[in-house]
XYZ file of C-alpha atoms in Angstrom:
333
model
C 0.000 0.000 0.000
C 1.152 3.395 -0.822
C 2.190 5.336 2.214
C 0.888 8.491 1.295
C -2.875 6.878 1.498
C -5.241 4.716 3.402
C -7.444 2.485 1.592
C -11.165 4.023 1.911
C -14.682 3.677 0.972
C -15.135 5.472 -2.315
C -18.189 7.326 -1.329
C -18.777 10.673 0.477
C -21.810 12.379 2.022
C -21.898 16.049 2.048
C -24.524 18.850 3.323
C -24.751 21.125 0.614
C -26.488 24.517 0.227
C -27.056 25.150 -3.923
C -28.192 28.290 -3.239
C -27.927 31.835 -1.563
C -30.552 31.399 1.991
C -31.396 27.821 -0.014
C -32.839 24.684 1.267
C -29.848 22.222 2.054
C -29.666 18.628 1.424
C -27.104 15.626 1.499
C -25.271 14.635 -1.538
C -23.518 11.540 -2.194
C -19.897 12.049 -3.788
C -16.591 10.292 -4.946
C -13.656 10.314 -2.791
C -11.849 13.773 -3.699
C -7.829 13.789 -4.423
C -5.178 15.897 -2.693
C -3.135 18.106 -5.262
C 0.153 19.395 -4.295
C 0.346 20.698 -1.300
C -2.807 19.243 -0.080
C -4.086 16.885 2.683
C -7.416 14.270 2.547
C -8.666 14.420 5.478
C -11.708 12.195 6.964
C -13.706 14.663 8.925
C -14.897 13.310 12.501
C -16.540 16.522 13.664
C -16.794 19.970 12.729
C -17.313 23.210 14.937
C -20.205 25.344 14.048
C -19.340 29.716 13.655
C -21.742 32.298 13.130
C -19.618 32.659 9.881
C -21.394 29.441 8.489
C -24.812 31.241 9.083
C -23.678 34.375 6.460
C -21.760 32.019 4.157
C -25.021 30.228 4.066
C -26.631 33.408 2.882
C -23.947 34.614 0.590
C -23.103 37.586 2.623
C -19.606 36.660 4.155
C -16.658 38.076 3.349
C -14.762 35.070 1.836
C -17.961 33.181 0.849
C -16.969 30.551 -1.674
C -19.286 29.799 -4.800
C -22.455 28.175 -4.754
C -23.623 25.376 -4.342
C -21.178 24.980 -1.233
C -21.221 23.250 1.803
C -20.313 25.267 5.181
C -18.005 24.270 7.728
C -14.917 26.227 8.536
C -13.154 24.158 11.113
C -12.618 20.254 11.011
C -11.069 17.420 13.235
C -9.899 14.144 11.972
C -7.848 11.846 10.505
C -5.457 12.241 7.415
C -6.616 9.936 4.641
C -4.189 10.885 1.846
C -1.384 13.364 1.526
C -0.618 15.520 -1.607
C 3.144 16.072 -3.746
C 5.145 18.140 -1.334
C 3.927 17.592 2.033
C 6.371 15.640 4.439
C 4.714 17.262 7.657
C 1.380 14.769 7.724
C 1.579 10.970 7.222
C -1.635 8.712 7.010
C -3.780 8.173 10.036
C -2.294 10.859 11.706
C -5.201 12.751 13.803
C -5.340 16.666 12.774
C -7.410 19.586 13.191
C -7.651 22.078 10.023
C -8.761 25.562 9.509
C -10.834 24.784 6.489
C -12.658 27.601 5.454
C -15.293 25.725 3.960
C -16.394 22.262 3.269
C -16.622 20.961 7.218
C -20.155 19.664 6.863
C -18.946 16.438 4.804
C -17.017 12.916 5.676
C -13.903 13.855 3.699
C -12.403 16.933 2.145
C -8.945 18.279 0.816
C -7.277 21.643 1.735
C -4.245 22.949 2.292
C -1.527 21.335 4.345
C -0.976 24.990 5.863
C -4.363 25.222 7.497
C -3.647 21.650 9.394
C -1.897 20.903 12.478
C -0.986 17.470 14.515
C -3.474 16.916 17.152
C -1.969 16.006 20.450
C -3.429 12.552 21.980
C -5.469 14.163 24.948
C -8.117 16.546 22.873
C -10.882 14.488 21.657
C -12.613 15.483 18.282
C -15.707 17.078 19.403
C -13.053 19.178 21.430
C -10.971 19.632 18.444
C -13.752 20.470 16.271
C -14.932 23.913 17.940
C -11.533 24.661 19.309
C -9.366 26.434 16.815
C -11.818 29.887 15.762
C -13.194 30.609 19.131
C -9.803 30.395 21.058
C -7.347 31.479 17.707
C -9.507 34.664 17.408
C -9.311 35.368 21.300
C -5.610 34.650 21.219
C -4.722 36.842 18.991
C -7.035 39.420 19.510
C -6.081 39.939 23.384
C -2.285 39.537 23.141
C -0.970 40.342 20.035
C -3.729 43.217 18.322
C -5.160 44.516 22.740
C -1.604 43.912 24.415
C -3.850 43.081 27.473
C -1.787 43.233 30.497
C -2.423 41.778 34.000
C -4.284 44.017 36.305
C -6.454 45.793 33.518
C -9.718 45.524 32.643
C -11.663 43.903 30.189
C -15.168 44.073 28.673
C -16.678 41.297 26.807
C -20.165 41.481 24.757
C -21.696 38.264 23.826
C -20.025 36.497 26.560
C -21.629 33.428 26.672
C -21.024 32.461 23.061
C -18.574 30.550 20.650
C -15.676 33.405 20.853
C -16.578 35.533 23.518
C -16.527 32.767 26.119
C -12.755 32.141 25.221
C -12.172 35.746 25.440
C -13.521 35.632 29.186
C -11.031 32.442 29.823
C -8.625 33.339 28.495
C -9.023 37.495 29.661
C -8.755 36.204 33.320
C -5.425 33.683 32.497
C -3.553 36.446 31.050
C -4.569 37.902 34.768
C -7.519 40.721 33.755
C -10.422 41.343 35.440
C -13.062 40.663 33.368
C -16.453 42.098 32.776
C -19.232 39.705 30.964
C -21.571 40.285 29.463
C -24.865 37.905 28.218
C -28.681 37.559 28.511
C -30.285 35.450 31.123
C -29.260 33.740 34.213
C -28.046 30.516 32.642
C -25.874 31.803 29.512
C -23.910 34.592 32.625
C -23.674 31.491 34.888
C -21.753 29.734 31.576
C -19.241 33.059 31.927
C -19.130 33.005 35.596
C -17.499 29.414 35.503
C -15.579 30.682 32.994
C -13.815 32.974 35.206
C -15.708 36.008 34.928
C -15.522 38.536 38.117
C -18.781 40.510 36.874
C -22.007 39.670 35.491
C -24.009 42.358 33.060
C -27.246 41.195 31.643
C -27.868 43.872 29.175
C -32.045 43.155 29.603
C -31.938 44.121 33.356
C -30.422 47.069 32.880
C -32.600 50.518 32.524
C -29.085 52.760 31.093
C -26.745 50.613 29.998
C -23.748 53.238 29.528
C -24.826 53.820 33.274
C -24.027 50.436 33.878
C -21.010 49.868 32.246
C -19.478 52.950 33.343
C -19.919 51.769 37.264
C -18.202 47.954 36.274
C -15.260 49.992 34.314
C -13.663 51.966 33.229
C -12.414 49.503 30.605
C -8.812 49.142 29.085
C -10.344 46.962 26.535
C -13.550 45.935 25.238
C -13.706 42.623 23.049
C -16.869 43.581 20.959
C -18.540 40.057 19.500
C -21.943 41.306 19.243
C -22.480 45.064 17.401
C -25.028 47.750 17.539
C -25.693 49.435 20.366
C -24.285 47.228 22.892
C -20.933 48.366 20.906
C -21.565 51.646 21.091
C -22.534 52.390 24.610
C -19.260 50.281 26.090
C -17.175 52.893 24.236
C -19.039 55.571 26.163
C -17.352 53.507 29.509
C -13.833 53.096 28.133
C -10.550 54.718 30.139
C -7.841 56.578 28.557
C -6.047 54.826 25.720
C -8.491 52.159 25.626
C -8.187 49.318 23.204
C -11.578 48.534 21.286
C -11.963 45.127 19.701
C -14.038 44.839 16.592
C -14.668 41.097 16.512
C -17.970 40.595 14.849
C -21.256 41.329 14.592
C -22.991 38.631 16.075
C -26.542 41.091 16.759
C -27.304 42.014 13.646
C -25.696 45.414 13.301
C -22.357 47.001 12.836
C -21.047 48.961 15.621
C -20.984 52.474 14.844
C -18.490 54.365 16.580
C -18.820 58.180 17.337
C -15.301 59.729 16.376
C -15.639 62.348 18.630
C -15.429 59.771 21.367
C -12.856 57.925 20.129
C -10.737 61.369 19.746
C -11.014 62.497 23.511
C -10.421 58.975 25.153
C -6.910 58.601 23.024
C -8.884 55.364 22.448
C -7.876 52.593 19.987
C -10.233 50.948 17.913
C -8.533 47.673 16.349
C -10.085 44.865 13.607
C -10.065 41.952 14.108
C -10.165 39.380 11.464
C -8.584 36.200 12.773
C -8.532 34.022 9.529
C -6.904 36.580 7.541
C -3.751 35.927 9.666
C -3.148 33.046 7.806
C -2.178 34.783 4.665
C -0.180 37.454 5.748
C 1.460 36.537 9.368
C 1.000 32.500 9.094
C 3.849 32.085 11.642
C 1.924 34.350 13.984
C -1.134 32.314 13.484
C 0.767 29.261 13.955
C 2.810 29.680 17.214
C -0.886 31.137 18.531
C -2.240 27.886 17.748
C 0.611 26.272 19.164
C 0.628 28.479 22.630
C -3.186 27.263 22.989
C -2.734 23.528 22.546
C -0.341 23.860 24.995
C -2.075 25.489 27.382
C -4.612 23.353 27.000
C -2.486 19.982 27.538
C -1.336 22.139 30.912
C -4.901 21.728 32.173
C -5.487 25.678 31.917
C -8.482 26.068 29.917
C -11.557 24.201 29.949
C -13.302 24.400 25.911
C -16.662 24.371 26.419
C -19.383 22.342 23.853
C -23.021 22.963 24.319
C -24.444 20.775 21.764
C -23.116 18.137 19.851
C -25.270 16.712 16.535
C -25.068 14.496 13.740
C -24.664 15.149 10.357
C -28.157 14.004 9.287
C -29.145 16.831 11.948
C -27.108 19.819 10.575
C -30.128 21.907 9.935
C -31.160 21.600 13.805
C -27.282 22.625 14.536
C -27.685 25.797 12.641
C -30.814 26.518 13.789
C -29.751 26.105 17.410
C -26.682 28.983 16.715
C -29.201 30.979 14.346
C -31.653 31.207 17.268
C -28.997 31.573 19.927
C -29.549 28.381 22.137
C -26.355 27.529 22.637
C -23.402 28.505 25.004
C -20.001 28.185 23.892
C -19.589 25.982 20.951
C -21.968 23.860 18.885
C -19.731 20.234 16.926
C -21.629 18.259 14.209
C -20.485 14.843 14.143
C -19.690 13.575 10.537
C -17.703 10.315 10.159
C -19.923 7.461 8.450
């Protein structure tokens, strides 16, 4: 046998969308081929993003062409490896940055979106692991320079990145401010390690609010809209502002005026794009978490795990916001 391959079933399944805000079905394919530079990977489970919901709609930034099936991040085994690559042998247990194509048993991509996964994460761990924590990572130490002592705001704190963003705020040695709606999803944050608990819907003035919890050195904005906009009305001198996403609907809209008397920073955030231009960066981040999570010192936290045949229900689930942390759809035949 060739030992750049492991025999396999011919077949493939796939949950593909044919159109813009389409009905999705599964498809039935032949194995795909790794070209140079490539990996085959067998997908065991693949973490769910709020990205897949606007890819799903055609409105992402880096939405690939239709008909398409979502699923940035994958964990699994390497089937077949591609001309070129010498860092991945067969059977060897990865997780991959994708982009695209998670929601199917197998798919190919390139060998620099995959890295070795170490024997004590499981897939479903594996799965949701890389976005939420990567984008965190990076966003808090290398773009916020978030130092022990200061203090940290973060919106949408009971979901798939901002819950990371609470762990790992209070590891880098923060105190850290959360932010969610309802008892349940702040009680999520609060194990998480967060030293105050906002709940946006009890609150009658919420600049009020978050100007008697801060003021904040930085603000890791998941959400948007107005919850955006009234945290930079609580942020101290030379603040750092974290646009992260837009997870409510809106864009935040910032008032320059504000951001000109405050000395405050307001800093993108767009964690995938650090692939193509600092891949060494995104790398050793990825690297620094695994670690830390080998060490024992963070806890990734899965609210709902699915099956394939129940990838509609998944998406529904993060569409409708019913989950905390991550939700992993299980894929391997």
């Amino acid at each position: 046998m060739d030992d750049r391959k492991l025999s396999e079933k011919a077949g493939t399944r796939s949950w593909v969308v044919e159109a813009p805000s389409g009905a999705a079905r599964l498809v039935d394919g032949q194995m795909p081929a790794p070209g140079e530079g490539e990996i085959l990977i067998e997908v065991a489970a693949t973490g769910l993003n709020f990205a897949d919901l606007l890819i799903m709609k055609g409105t992402y930034q880096d939405t690939p062409p239709f008909p398409l099936t979502p699923g940035l991040e994958v964990a699994g085994r390497v089937i077949e490896v591609g001309g070129g690559v010498d860092r991945f042998t067969p059977g060897t247990r990865v997780l991959a940055y994708t982009g695209k194509d998670g929601l199917g048993t197998h798919l190919v991509t390139d060998a620099r979106r995959v890295l070795a996964l170490p024997d004590e994460m499981d897939d479903v761990t594996a799965a949701g692991f890389q976005i939420a924590y990567g984008t965190s990572h990076l966003a808090l130490t290398r773009r916020a320079r978030l130092q022990p002592g200061e203090r940290l705001l973060v919106l949408g704190a009971a979901g798939g990145v901002g819950l990371t963003a609470v762990e790992l705020g209070k590891a880098l040695g923060a105190r850290v401010a959360a932010v969610a709606r309802g008892a349940e999803r702040l009680e999520v944050a609060r194990r998480a390690g967060a030293d105050e608990l906002i709940d946006p819907d009890n609150e009658v003035d919420l600049v009020d609010r978050f100007r008697a919890a801060g003021p904040f050195d930085v603000v890791y904005d998941a959400v948007g809209g107005a919850m955006g906009e009234a945290a930079l009305r609580a942020v101290a001198p030379e603040a750092r502002f974290l646009l992260i996403g837009f997870a409510g609907g809106e864009v935040t809209r910032l008032k320059a005026n504000h951001i000109l008397v405050k000395n405050t920073d307001v800093i993108g955030v767009h964690w995938g794009a650090y692939l193509n231009f600092a891949p060494e960066a995104f790398r050793q981040s990825l690297s620094e978490l695994l670690g830390l999570y080998t060490e024992g010192r963070i806890s990734p936290h899965v609210s709902h795990v699915l099956p394939l045949e129940k990838a509609d229900d998944a998406l529904a689930l993060l569409r409708e916001r019913k989950s905390t942390g991550k939700i992993v759809v299980t894929v391997s035949q």
